[in-house]
Amino acid sequence: MDEISNDPKRRIYLWTAPRSLATVFTKCMSFVEGVQIIKESITTAHVVGPEGTAAQNGDFQKAFPVGDEANPSIPEPKAAKLDLAFDTSKASFQWVKEMLESPFPGKSFVFAHDQAFSLRSNYGNLPRVFRHTFLIRNPYRLFPSWKTAIVKLMPLFIDKPFADMPEILVPAKFGYGELYDLMVHVKEKLGQSPIVIDADDLQANPASVLRQYCHLLGVEFKESMLQWEAGDGVTSTWIIDKSALQGNNMAEGGYYENAFKSTEFYPPKELPSREQIDHVLLPVIDQCMPIYEKMYSMRIRP
């Protein structure tokens, strides 16, 4: 096997809940020399692959392209080319696992990102020989952003309580429980000390957080990682499901739009108060806050 395959420091996985700044973090890592980015391949298997949950939800099927034939009413991705994009029809959990474990000639390391809930708590779907890392975000920031993204793409859910959203959109443990469960598995079964980044810390102190993150993973940190070009052209080098980028163009300000427009990590805005939060989100925020605080206590300190 190649050097990448044998060394977990050469294969890095970033796990998140939705709306955790993972795409801008992935974009940042895209400019590290010798990297191969793999974006949300397990999430693709979970949602729209052959074993995906999309087929069980008619509303989702109407809104999103599923399968090999893209919805002609949705614009093509803006990236100039997608040489490494894969067909949704291939994306079974087993195919994705084998792809993640495969050699990548000419690459120094692999950086993959996925949503933890996409594993369906079946850790047999985890690829071998990866160093698992975690990006978390305060629930007071995450849930308003998540609901906005859902409603923007699927307006029929505008009046639906967040806790009653279909599981294809909102998992049973609201993303936090699934992320923490995976963190426990990684620590207790794989023997890895969790490497955790908080999104606010990353935005407020990107140089300090990234330098420590890279050091722990054996990746050379460079000041050039702190700034990059605006646009989605970098996605032409990603291994990603084409329909994910196509879905980003479904509405003004798609779910990746802010990340693609970014040129650096912008300082975090002031944390909203409870009074500023949609009251329907408060029960799930309160449920997830203790889990977030457990993960937060393990984070890299700026």
mmCIF file of N, CA and C in Angstrom, residues 194-298:
data_model
loop_
_atom_site.group_PDB
_atom_site.id
_atom_site.type_symbol
_atom_site.label_atom_id
_atom_site.label_comp_id
_atom_site.label_asym_id
_atom_site.label_seq_id
_atom_site.Cartn_x
_atom_site.Cartn_y
_atom_site.Cartn_z
ATOM 1 N N PRO A 194 -9.541 12.687 21.003
ATOM 2 C CA PRO A 194 -10.249 13.579 20.078
ATOM 3 C C PRO A 194 -9.516 14.904 19.867
ATOM 4 N N ILE A 195 -9.424 15.302 18.612
ATOM 5 C CA ILE A 195 -8.918 16.626 18.247
ATOM 6 C C ILE A 195 -10.143 17.455 17.885
ATOM 7 N N VAL A 196 -10.431 18.465 18.708
ATOM 8 C CA VAL A 196 -11.689 19.208 18.593
ATOM 9 C C VAL A 196 -11.394 20.687 18.387
ATOM 10 N N ILE A 197 -12.052 21.275 17.401
ATOM 11 C CA ILE A 197 -11.976 22.712 17.144
ATOM 12 C C ILE A 197 -13.374 23.296 17.340
ATOM 13 N N ASP A 198 -13.433 24.430 18.008
ATOM 14 C CA ASP A 198 -14.699 25.162 18.102
ATOM 15 C C ASP A 198 -14.720 26.241 17.022
ATOM 16 N N ALA A 199 -15.847 26.386 16.360
ATOM 17 C CA ALA A 199 -15.944 27.304 15.225
ATOM 18 C C ALA A 199 -15.680 28.754 15.623
ATOM 19 N N ASP A 200 -16.156 29.174 16.803
ATOM 20 C CA ASP A 200 -15.899 30.545 17.241
ATOM 21 C C ASP A 200 -14.409 30.781 17.451
ATOM 22 N N ASP A 201 -13.721 29.805 18.063
ATOM 23 C CA ASP A 201 -12.278 29.922 18.248
ATOM 24 C C ASP A 201 -11.560 30.020 16.904
ATOM 25 N N LEU A 202 -12.006 29.205 15.956
ATOM 26 C CA LEU A 202 -11.386 29.204 14.636
ATOM 27 C C LEU A 202 -11.539 30.559 13.957
ATOM 28 N N GLN A 203 -12.718 31.155 14.086
ATOM 29 C CA GLN A 203 -12.949 32.454 13.466
ATOM 30 C C GLN A 203 -12.189 33.571 14.179
ATOM 31 N N ALA A 204 -12.148 33.497 15.507
ATOM 32 C CA ALA A 204 -11.529 34.569 16.277
ATOM 33 C C ALA A 204 -10.004 34.491 16.286
ATOM 34 N N ASN A 205 -9.460 33.269 16.260
ATOM 35 C CA ASN A 205 -8.010 33.066 16.359
ATOM 36 C C ASN A 205 -7.547 32.008 15.359
ATOM 37 N N PRO A 206 -7.750 32.249 14.063
ATOM 38 C CA PRO A 206 -7.461 31.194 13.085
ATOM 39 C C PRO A 206 -6.010 30.745 13.067
ATOM 40 N N ALA A 207 -5.076 31.665 13.222
ATOM 41 C CA ALA A 207 -3.663 31.281 13.156
ATOM 42 C C ALA A 207 -3.305 30.326 14.294
ATOM 43 N N SER A 208 -3.716 30.659 15.511
ATOM 44 C CA SER A 208 -3.399 29.823 16.665
ATOM 45 C C SER A 208 -4.052 28.459 16.557
ATOM 46 N N VAL A 209 -5.338 28.435 16.218
ATOM 47 C CA VAL A 209 -6.071 27.165 16.158
ATOM 48 C C VAL A 209 -5.542 26.284 15.027
ATOM 49 N N LEU A 210 -5.350 26.854 13.859
ATOM 50 C CA LEU A 210 -4.864 26.066 12.718
ATOM 51 C C LEU A 210 -3.444 25.558 12.956
ATOM 52 N N ARG A 211 -2.614 26.384 13.566
ATOM 53 C CA ARG A 211 -1.234 25.962 13.830
ATOM 54 C C ARG A 211 -1.228 24.726 14.745
ATOM 55 N N GLN A 212 -2.046 24.746 15.789
ATOM 56 C CA GLN A 212 -2.116 23.606 16.704
ATOM 57 C C GLN A 212 -2.735 22.385 16.035
ATOM 58 N N TYR A 213 -3.782 22.610 15.266
ATOM 59 C CA TYR A 213 -4.443 21.523 14.553
ATOM 60 C C TYR A 213 -3.456 20.823 13.618
ATOM 61 N N CYS A 214 -2.750 21.603 12.843
ATOM 62 C CA CYS A 214 -1.782 21.033 11.899
ATOM 63 C C CYS A 214 -0.661 20.302 12.635
ATOM 64 N N HIS A 215 -0.183 20.881 13.725
ATOM 65 C CA HIS A 215 0.895 20.243 14.493
ATOM 66 C C HIS A 215 0.459 18.869 14.987
ATOM 67 N N LEU A 216 -0.748 18.762 15.509
ATOM 68 C CA LEU A 216 -1.251 17.490 16.024
ATOM 69 C C LEU A 216 -1.397 16.444 14.924
ATOM 70 N N LEU A 217 -1.550 16.902 13.692
ATOM 71 C CA LEU A 217 -1.794 15.990 12.569
ATOM 72 C C LEU A 217 -0.560 15.781 11.691
ATOM 73 N N GLY A 218 0.519 16.438 12.021
ATOM 74 C CA GLY A 218 1.724 16.261 11.218
ATOM 75 C C GLY A 218 1.657 16.945 9.871
ATOM 76 N N VAL A 219 0.849 17.997 9.783
ATOM 77 C CA VAL A 219 0.717 18.786 8.548
ATOM 78 C C VAL A 219 1.442 20.107 8.755
ATOM 79 N N GLU A 220 2.215 20.538 7.774
ATOM 80 C CA GLU A 220 2.943 21.798 7.904
ATOM 81 C C GLU A 220 1.972 22.976 7.839
ATOM 82 N N PHE A 221 1.999 23.814 8.866
ATOM 83 C CA PHE A 221 1.185 25.030 8.854
ATOM 84 C C PHE A 221 1.943 26.134 8.134
ATOM 85 N N LYS A 222 1.228 26.855 7.266
ATOM 86 C CA LYS A 222 1.800 28.011 6.587
ATOM 87 C C LYS A 222 0.842 29.189 6.727
ATOM 88 N N GLU A 223 1.411 30.379 6.841
ATOM 89 C CA GLU A 223 0.582 31.584 6.954
ATOM 90 C C GLU A 223 -0.354 31.735 5.759
ATOM 91 N N SER A 224 0.023 31.172 4.625
ATOM 92 C CA SER A 224 -0.804 31.267 3.423
ATOM 93 C C SER A 224 -2.144 30.551 3.585
ATOM 94 N N MET A 225 -2.252 29.680 4.606
ATOM 95 C CA MET A 225 -3.519 28.995 4.852
ATOM 96 C C MET A 225 -4.589 29.935 5.386
ATOM 97 N N LEU A 226 -4.208 31.131 5.792
ATOM 98 C CA LEU A 226 -5.143 32.052 6.436
ATOM 99 C C LEU A 226 -5.907 32.917 5.439
ATOM 100 N N GLN A 227 -5.529 32.869 4.169
ATOM 101 C CA GLN A 227 -6.241 33.624 3.141
ATOM 102 C C GLN A 227 -6.283 32.818 1.860
ATOM 103 N N TRP A 228 -7.345 33.011 1.081
ATOM 104 C CA TRP A 228 -7.520 32.267 -0.155
ATOM 105 C C TRP A 228 -8.404 33.066 -1.107
ATOM 106 N N GLU A 229 -8.545 32.575 -2.304
ATOM 107 C CA GLU A 229 -9.329 33.270 -3.313
ATOM 108 C C GLU A 229 -10.821 33.010 -3.128
ATOM 109 N N ALA A 230 -11.631 34.018 -3.422
ATOM 110 C CA ALA A 230 -13.085 33.848 -3.412
ATOM 111 C C ALA A 230 -13.507 32.984 -4.603
ATOM 112 N N GLY A 231 -14.676 32.347 -4.474
ATOM 113 C CA GLY A 231 -15.213 31.551 -5.569
ATOM 114 C C GLY A 231 -15.187 30.066 -5.268
ATOM 115 N N ASP A 232 -15.831 29.296 -6.150
ATOM 116 C CA ASP A 232 -15.929 27.846 -5.949
ATOM 117 C C ASP A 232 -15.025 27.069 -6.897
ATOM 118 N N GLY A 233 -14.084 27.763 -7.555
ATOM 119 C CA GLY A 233 -13.218 27.073 -8.498
ATOM 120 C C GLY A 233 -12.421 25.948 -7.880
ATOM 121 N N VAL A 234 -12.101 26.093 -6.581
ATOM 122 C CA VAL A 234 -11.307 25.067 -5.911
ATOM 123 C C VAL A 234 -12.025 23.723 -5.870
ATOM 124 N N THR A 235 -13.354 23.718 -5.999
ATOM 125 C CA THR A 235 -14.097 22.463 -5.939
ATOM 126 C C THR A 235 -13.797 21.551 -7.125
ATOM 127 N N SER A 236 -13.160 22.101 -8.163
ATOM 128 C CA SER A 236 -12.783 21.256 -9.297
ATOM 129 C C SER A 236 -11.754 20.208 -8.895
ATOM 130 N N THR A 237 -11.092 20.418 -7.759
ATOM 131 C CA THR A 237 -10.092 19.456 -7.273
ATOM 132 C C THR A 237 -10.660 18.523 -6.215
ATOM 133 N N TRP A 238 -11.919 18.731 -5.827
ATOM 134 C CA TRP A 238 -12.533 17.911 -4.778
ATOM 135 C C TRP A 238 -13.142 16.637 -5.360
ATOM 136 N N ILE A 239 -13.117 15.587 -4.587
ATOM 137 C CA ILE A 239 -13.942 14.410 -4.858
ATOM 138 C C ILE A 239 -15.261 14.657 -4.137
ATOM 139 N N ILE A 240 -16.323 14.851 -4.901
ATOM 140 C CA ILE A 240 -17.605 15.275 -4.348
ATOM 141 C C ILE A 240 -18.722 14.822 -5.278
ATOM 142 N N ASP A 241 -19.896 14.652 -4.726
ATOM 143 C CA ASP A 241 -21.085 14.353 -5.523
ATOM 144 C C ASP A 241 -21.527 15.619 -6.244
ATOM 145 N N LYS A 242 -21.636 15.549 -7.561
ATOM 146 C CA LYS A 242 -21.998 16.726 -8.346
ATOM 147 C C LYS A 242 -23.321 17.332 -7.885
ATOM 148 N N SER A 243 -24.279 16.510 -7.496
ATOM 149 C CA SER A 243 -25.593 17.041 -7.121
ATOM 150 C C SER A 243 -25.513 17.913 -5.872
ATOM 151 N N ALA A 244 -24.491 17.708 -5.027
ATOM 152 C CA ALA A 244 -24.341 18.563 -3.845
ATOM 153 C C ALA A 244 -24.040 19.998 -4.265
ATOM 154 N N LEU A 245 -23.169 20.159 -5.264
ATOM 155 C CA LEU A 245 -22.869 21.496 -5.760
ATOM 156 C C LEU A 245 -24.041 22.063 -6.559
ATOM 157 N N GLN A 246 -24.736 21.180 -7.266
ATOM 158 C CA GLN A 246 -25.899 21.645 -8.019
ATOM 159 C C GLN A 246 -26.972 22.146 -7.054
ATOM 160 N N GLY A 247 -27.186 21.415 -5.968
ATOM 161 C CA GLY A 247 -28.174 21.824 -4.974
ATOM 162 C C GLY A 247 -27.855 23.176 -4.368
ATOM 163 N N ASN A 248 -26.560 23.511 -4.289
ATOM 164 C CA ASN A 248 -26.164 24.812 -3.756
ATOM 165 C C ASN A 248 -26.715 25.963 -4.580
ATOM 166 N N ASN A 249 -27.031 25.718 -5.854
ATOM 167 C CA ASN A 249 -27.518 26.774 -6.742
ATOM 168 C C ASN A 249 -29.043 26.872 -6.773
ATOM 169 N N MET A 250 -29.710 26.124 -5.883
ATOM 170 C CA MET A 250 -31.168 26.080 -5.939
ATOM 171 C C MET A 250 -31.826 27.372 -5.491
ATOM 172 N N ALA A 251 -31.173 28.101 -4.597
ATOM 173 C CA ALA A 251 -31.776 29.319 -4.071
ATOM 174 C C ALA A 251 -30.709 30.393 -3.927
ATOM 175 N N GLU A 252 -31.143 31.641 -3.875
ATOM 176 C CA GLU A 252 -30.204 32.741 -3.659
ATOM 177 C C GLU A 252 -29.478 32.537 -2.341
ATOM 178 N N GLY A 253 -28.165 32.534 -2.407
ATOM 179 C CA GLY A 253 -27.403 32.295 -1.184
ATOM 180 C C GLY A 253 -27.498 30.850 -0.757
ATOM 181 N N GLY A 254 -27.034 29.920 -1.604
ATOM 182 C CA GLY A 254 -27.133 28.495 -1.310
ATOM 183 C C GLY A 254 -26.370 28.104 -0.063
ATOM 184 N N TYR A 255 -26.465 26.819 0.304
ATOM 185 C CA TYR A 255 -25.915 26.406 1.590
ATOM 186 C C TYR A 255 -24.401 26.447 1.655
ATOM 187 N N TYR A 256 -23.704 26.508 0.511
ATOM 188 C CA TYR A 256 -22.250 26.685 0.509
ATOM 189 C C TYR A 256 -21.841 28.115 0.159
ATOM 190 N N GLU A 257 -22.808 28.979 -0.102
ATOM 191 C CA GLU A 257 -22.503 30.263 -0.740
ATOM 192 C C GLU A 257 -21.540 31.125 0.070
ATOM 193 N N ASN A 258 -21.777 31.260 1.373
ATOM 194 C CA ASN A 258 -20.897 32.102 2.186
ATOM 195 C C ASN A 258 -19.480 31.566 2.205
ATOM 196 N N ALA A 259 -19.357 30.240 2.271
ATOM 197 C CA ALA A 259 -18.022 29.633 2.266
ATOM 198 C C ALA A 259 -17.313 29.910 0.943
ATOM 199 N N PHE A 260 -18.034 29.795 -0.172
ATOM 200 C CA PHE A 260 -17.410 30.025 -1.475
ATOM 201 C C PHE A 260 -17.014 31.495 -1.668
ATOM 202 N N LYS A 261 -17.773 32.401 -1.089
ATOM 203 C CA LYS A 261 -17.459 33.820 -1.219
ATOM 204 C C LYS A 261 -16.296 34.238 -0.316
ATOM 205 N N SER A 262 -16.016 33.437 0.678
ATOM 206 C CA SER A 262 -15.025 33.819 1.682
ATOM 207 C C SER A 262 -13.617 33.900 1.104
ATOM 208 N N THR A 263 -12.782 34.716 1.759
ATOM 209 C CA THR A 263 -11.366 34.799 1.438
ATOM 210 C C THR A 263 -10.490 34.582 2.672
ATOM 211 N N GLU A 264 -11.153 34.401 3.833
ATOM 212 C CA GLU A 264 -10.467 34.163 5.092
ATOM 213 C C GLU A 264 -11.515 33.769 6.132
ATOM 214 N N PHE A 265 -11.067 33.450 7.346
ATOM 215 C CA PHE A 265 -12.003 33.219 8.441
ATOM 216 C C PHE A 265 -12.378 34.573 9.029
ATOM 217 N N TYR A 266 -13.654 34.939 8.910
ATOM 218 C CA TYR A 266 -14.102 36.227 9.413
ATOM 219 C C TYR A 266 -14.401 36.131 10.905
ATOM 220 N N PRO A 267 -14.151 37.197 11.675
ATOM 221 C CA PRO A 267 -14.418 37.164 13.121
ATOM 222 C C PRO A 267 -15.884 36.822 13.393
ATOM 223 N N PRO A 268 -16.152 36.081 14.466
ATOM 224 C CA PRO A 268 -17.542 35.719 14.756
ATOM 225 C C PRO A 268 -18.369 36.926 15.178
ATOM 226 N N LYS A 269 -19.622 36.909 14.792
ATOM 227 C CA LYS A 269 -20.537 37.946 15.242
ATOM 228 C C LYS A 269 -20.905 37.698 16.703
ATOM 229 N N GLU A 270 -21.514 38.684 17.321
ATOM 230 C CA GLU A 270 -21.925 38.543 18.719
ATOM 231 C C GLU A 270 -22.918 37.389 18.853
ATOM 232 N N LEU A 271 -22.749 36.581 19.891
ATOM 233 C CA LEU A 271 -23.638 35.440 20.105
ATOM 234 C C LEU A 271 -25.050 35.937 20.382
ATOM 235 N N PRO A 272 -26.054 35.432 19.668
ATOM 236 C CA PRO A 272 -27.420 35.900 19.919
ATOM 237 C C PRO A 272 -27.920 35.497 21.301
ATOM 238 N N SER A 273 -28.757 36.317 21.873
ATOM 239 C CA SER A 273 -29.378 36.007 23.167
ATOM 240 C C SER A 273 -30.581 35.111 22.948
ATOM 241 N N ARG A 274 -31.096 34.543 24.022
ATOM 242 C CA ARG A 274 -32.304 33.702 23.909
ATOM 243 C C ARG A 274 -33.471 34.499 23.334
ATOM 244 N N GLU A 275 -33.538 35.763 23.689
ATOM 245 C CA GLU A 275 -34.643 36.593 23.213
ATOM 246 C C GLU A 275 -34.583 36.808 21.700
ATOM 247 N N GLN A 276 -33.402 36.681 21.129
ATOM 248 C CA GLN A 276 -33.244 36.882 19.691
ATOM 249 C C GLN A 276 -33.446 35.602 18.880
ATOM 250 N N ILE A 277 -33.570 34.484 19.562
ATOM 251 C CA ILE A 277 -33.704 33.188 18.901
ATOM 252 C C ILE A 277 -35.170 32.858 18.675
ATOM 253 N N ASP A 278 -35.488 32.308 17.512
ATOM 254 C CA ASP A 278 -36.838 31.801 17.243
ATOM 255 C C ASP A 278 -37.224 30.832 18.352
ATOM 256 N N HIS A 279 -38.360 31.074 18.995
ATOM 257 C CA HIS A 279 -38.725 30.291 20.182
ATOM 258 C C HIS A 279 -38.870 28.804 19.876
ATOM 259 N N VAL A 280 -39.159 28.440 18.627
ATOM 260 C CA VAL A 280 -39.320 27.022 18.300
ATOM 261 C C VAL A 280 -37.982 26.289 18.325
ATOM 262 N N LEU A 281 -36.866 27.033 18.300
ATOM 263 C CA LEU A 281 -35.544 26.413 18.327
ATOM 264 C C LEU A 281 -35.019 26.223 19.744
ATOM 265 N N LEU A 282 -35.592 26.922 20.713
ATOM 266 C CA LEU A 282 -35.048 26.877 22.076
ATOM 267 C C LEU A 282 -35.061 25.481 22.694
ATOM 268 N N PRO A 283 -36.113 24.673 22.508
ATOM 269 C CA PRO A 283 -36.067 23.323 23.102
ATOM 270 C C PRO A 283 -34.911 22.467 22.585
ATOM 271 N N VAL A 284 -34.613 22.529 21.273
ATOM 272 C CA VAL A 284 -33.513 21.712 20.754
ATOM 273 C C VAL A 284 -32.166 22.301 21.161
ATOM 274 N N ILE A 285 -32.081 23.617 21.255
ATOM 275 C CA ILE A 285 -30.851 24.245 21.740
ATOM 276 C C ILE A 285 -30.574 23.791 23.170
ATOM 277 N N ASP A 286 -31.599 23.826 24.012
ATOM 278 C CA ASP A 286 -31.429 23.419 25.406
ATOM 279 C C ASP A 286 -31.063 21.940 25.520
ATOM 280 N N GLN A 287 -31.611 21.127 24.637
ATOM 281 C CA GLN A 287 -31.301 19.698 24.663
ATOM 282 C C GLN A 287 -29.857 19.430 24.253
ATOM 283 N N CYS A 288 -29.365 20.207 23.306
ATOM 284 C CA CYS A 288 -28.027 19.953 22.758
ATOM 285 C C CYS A 288 -26.908 20.681 23.498
ATOM 286 N N MET A 289 -27.245 21.716 24.257
ATOM 287 C CA MET A 289 -26.200 22.504 24.905
ATOM 288 C C MET A 289 -25.306 21.682 25.839
ATOM 289 N N PRO A 290 -25.838 20.778 26.674
ATOM 290 C CA PRO A 290 -24.933 19.987 27.529
ATOM 291 C C PRO A 290 -23.969 19.119 26.728
ATOM 292 N N ILE A 291 -24.397 18.605 25.575
ATOM 293 C CA ILE A 291 -23.514 17.798 24.736
ATOM 294 C C ILE A 291 -22.433 18.684 24.131
ATOM 295 N N TYR A 292 -22.853 19.842 23.652
ATOM 296 C CA TYR A 292 -21.879 20.797 23.108
ATOM 297 C C TYR A 292 -20.841 21.165 24.159
ATOM 298 N N GLU A 293 -21.276 21.401 25.384
ATOM 299 C CA GLU A 293 -20.343 21.807 26.438
ATOM 300 C C GLU A 293 -19.344 20.705 26.760
ATOM 301 N N LYS A 294 -19.767 19.447 26.685
ATOM 302 C CA LYS A 294 -18.825 18.328 26.882
ATOM 303 C C LYS A 294 -17.747 18.350 25.805
ATOM 304 N N MET A 295 -18.156 18.529 24.562
ATOM 305 C CA MET A 295 -17.186 18.564 23.466
ATOM 306 C C MET A 295 -16.319 19.807 23.540
ATOM 307 N N TYR A 296 -16.924 20.910 23.936
ATOM 308 C CA TYR A 296 -16.205 22.187 24.043
ATOM 309 C C TYR A 296 -15.065 22.090 25.054
ATOM 310 N N SER A 297 -15.280 21.323 26.105
ATOM 311 C CA SER A 297 -14.242 21.175 27.139
ATOM 312 C C SER A 297 -13.010 20.449 26.608
ATOM 313 N N MET A 298 -13.134 19.747 25.478
ATOM 314 C CA MET A 298 -12.020 18.996 24.907
ATOM 315 C C MET A 298 -11.344 19.726 23.755
#
